[in-house]
XYZ file of C-alpha atoms in Angstrom:
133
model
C 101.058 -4.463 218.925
C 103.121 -3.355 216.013
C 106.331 -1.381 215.462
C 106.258 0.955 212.504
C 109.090 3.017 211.662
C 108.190 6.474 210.055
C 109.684 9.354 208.267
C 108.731 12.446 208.210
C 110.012 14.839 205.246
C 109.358 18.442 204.257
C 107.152 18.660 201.220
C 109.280 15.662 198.996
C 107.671 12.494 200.763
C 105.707 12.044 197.514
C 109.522 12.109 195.635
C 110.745 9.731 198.642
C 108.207 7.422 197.733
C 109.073 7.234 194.134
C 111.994 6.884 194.454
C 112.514 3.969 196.817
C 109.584 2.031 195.087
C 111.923 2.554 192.460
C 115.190 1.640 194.341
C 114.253 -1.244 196.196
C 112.918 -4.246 193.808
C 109.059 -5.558 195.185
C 108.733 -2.456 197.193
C 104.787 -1.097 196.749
C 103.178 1.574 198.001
C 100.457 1.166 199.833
C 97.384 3.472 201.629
C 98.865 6.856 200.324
C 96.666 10.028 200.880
C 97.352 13.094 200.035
C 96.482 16.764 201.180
C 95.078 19.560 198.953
C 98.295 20.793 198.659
C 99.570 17.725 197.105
C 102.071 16.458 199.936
C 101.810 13.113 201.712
C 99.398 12.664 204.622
C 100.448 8.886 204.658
C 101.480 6.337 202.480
C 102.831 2.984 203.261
C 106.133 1.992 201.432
C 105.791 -2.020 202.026
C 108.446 -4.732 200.917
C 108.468 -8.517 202.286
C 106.876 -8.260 205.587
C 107.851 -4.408 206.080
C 105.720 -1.277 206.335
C 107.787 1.603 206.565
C 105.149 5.118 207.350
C 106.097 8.134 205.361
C 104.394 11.691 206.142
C 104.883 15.064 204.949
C 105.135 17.405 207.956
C 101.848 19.583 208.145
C 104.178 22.099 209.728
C 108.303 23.182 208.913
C 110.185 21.226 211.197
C 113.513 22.734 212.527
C 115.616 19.566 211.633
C 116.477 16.286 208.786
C 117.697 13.424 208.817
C 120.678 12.224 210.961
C 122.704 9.238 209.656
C 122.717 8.056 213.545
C 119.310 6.449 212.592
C 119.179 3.981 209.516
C 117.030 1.374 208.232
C 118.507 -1.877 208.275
C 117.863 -4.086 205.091
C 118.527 -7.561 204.967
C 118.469 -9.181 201.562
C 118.582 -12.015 200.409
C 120.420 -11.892 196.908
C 123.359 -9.897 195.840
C 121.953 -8.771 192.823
C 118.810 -7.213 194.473
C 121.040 -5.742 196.912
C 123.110 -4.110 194.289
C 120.601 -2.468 192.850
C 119.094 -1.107 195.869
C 122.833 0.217 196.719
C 122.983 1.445 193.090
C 119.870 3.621 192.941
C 119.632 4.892 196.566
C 123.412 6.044 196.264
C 122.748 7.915 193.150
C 122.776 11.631 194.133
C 123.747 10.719 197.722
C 126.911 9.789 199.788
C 128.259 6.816 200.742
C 128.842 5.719 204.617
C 130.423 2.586 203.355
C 131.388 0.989 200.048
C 129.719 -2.073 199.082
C 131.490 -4.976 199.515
C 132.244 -8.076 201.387
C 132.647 -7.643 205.332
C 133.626 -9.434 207.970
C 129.902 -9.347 209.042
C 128.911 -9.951 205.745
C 128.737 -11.602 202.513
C 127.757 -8.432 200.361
C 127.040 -4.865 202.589
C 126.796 -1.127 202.165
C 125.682 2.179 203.673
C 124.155 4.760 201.805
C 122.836 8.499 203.060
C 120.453 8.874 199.996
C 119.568 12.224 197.943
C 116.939 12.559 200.816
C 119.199 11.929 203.673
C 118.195 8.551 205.023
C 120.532 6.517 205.492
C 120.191 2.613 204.820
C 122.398 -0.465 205.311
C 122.265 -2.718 203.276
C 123.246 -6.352 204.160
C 123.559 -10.100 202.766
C 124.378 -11.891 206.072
C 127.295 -14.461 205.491
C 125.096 -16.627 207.742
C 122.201 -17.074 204.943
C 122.686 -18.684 201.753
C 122.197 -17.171 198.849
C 118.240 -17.180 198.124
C 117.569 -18.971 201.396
C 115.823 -15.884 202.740
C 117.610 -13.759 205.893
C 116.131 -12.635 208.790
């Protein structure tokens, strides 16, 4: 059995994608198909030993995003995490500045231009490079 977390946009999955292979360094996408309209059946976005699902609704869906739900990224250098905070904050908002917490070395929150919401963490636990969890 596997877990797969998806998200399911309306019409800008194919932007999404883009964007966070372009956000979050070594992400690929993987398995994308499209309909004849041009939005995203599926498509994988995959980085390290993570699949995340993204879809295009077939139909308009009555609600977004909610920042209660967020993906969870743990990293395992500052600078990679910086750049993920960088790019996926551009055009968003910011749940929490990046910086060092009492949880962690190096952490941030983001709501990007999309409205998904990822945290971003180098766990003071793991050693810089070491790999985290």
């Amino acid at each position: 059995m596997k877990l797969h977390p998806m998200l399911m946009f309306k019409g800008n999955a194919g932007d999404a994608l883009s964007h966070y292979s372009n956000a979050i360094p070594a992400a690929l996408v993987t398995d994308k198909r499209t309909r004849d309209d041009g939005t995203i059946e599926s498509a994988n976005l995959v980085f390290g030993n993570n699949q995340l699902l993204m879809i295009d609704s077939p139909i308009d869906q009555p609600f977004d995003f909610t920042p209660s739900f967020s993906l969870f990224v743990f990293f395992e250098d500052p600078v990679s995490l910086d750049l993920a905070y960088e790019r996926l904050s551009k055009e968003g908002n910011v749940m929490m500045q990046l910086g060092e917490y009492d949880f962690a070395k190096r952490y941030g929150w983001v709501s990007d231009k999309f409205g998904v919401c990822w945290q971003l963490c180098l766990p003071k636990d793991t050693p810089e490079g070491a790999g985290a969890h």
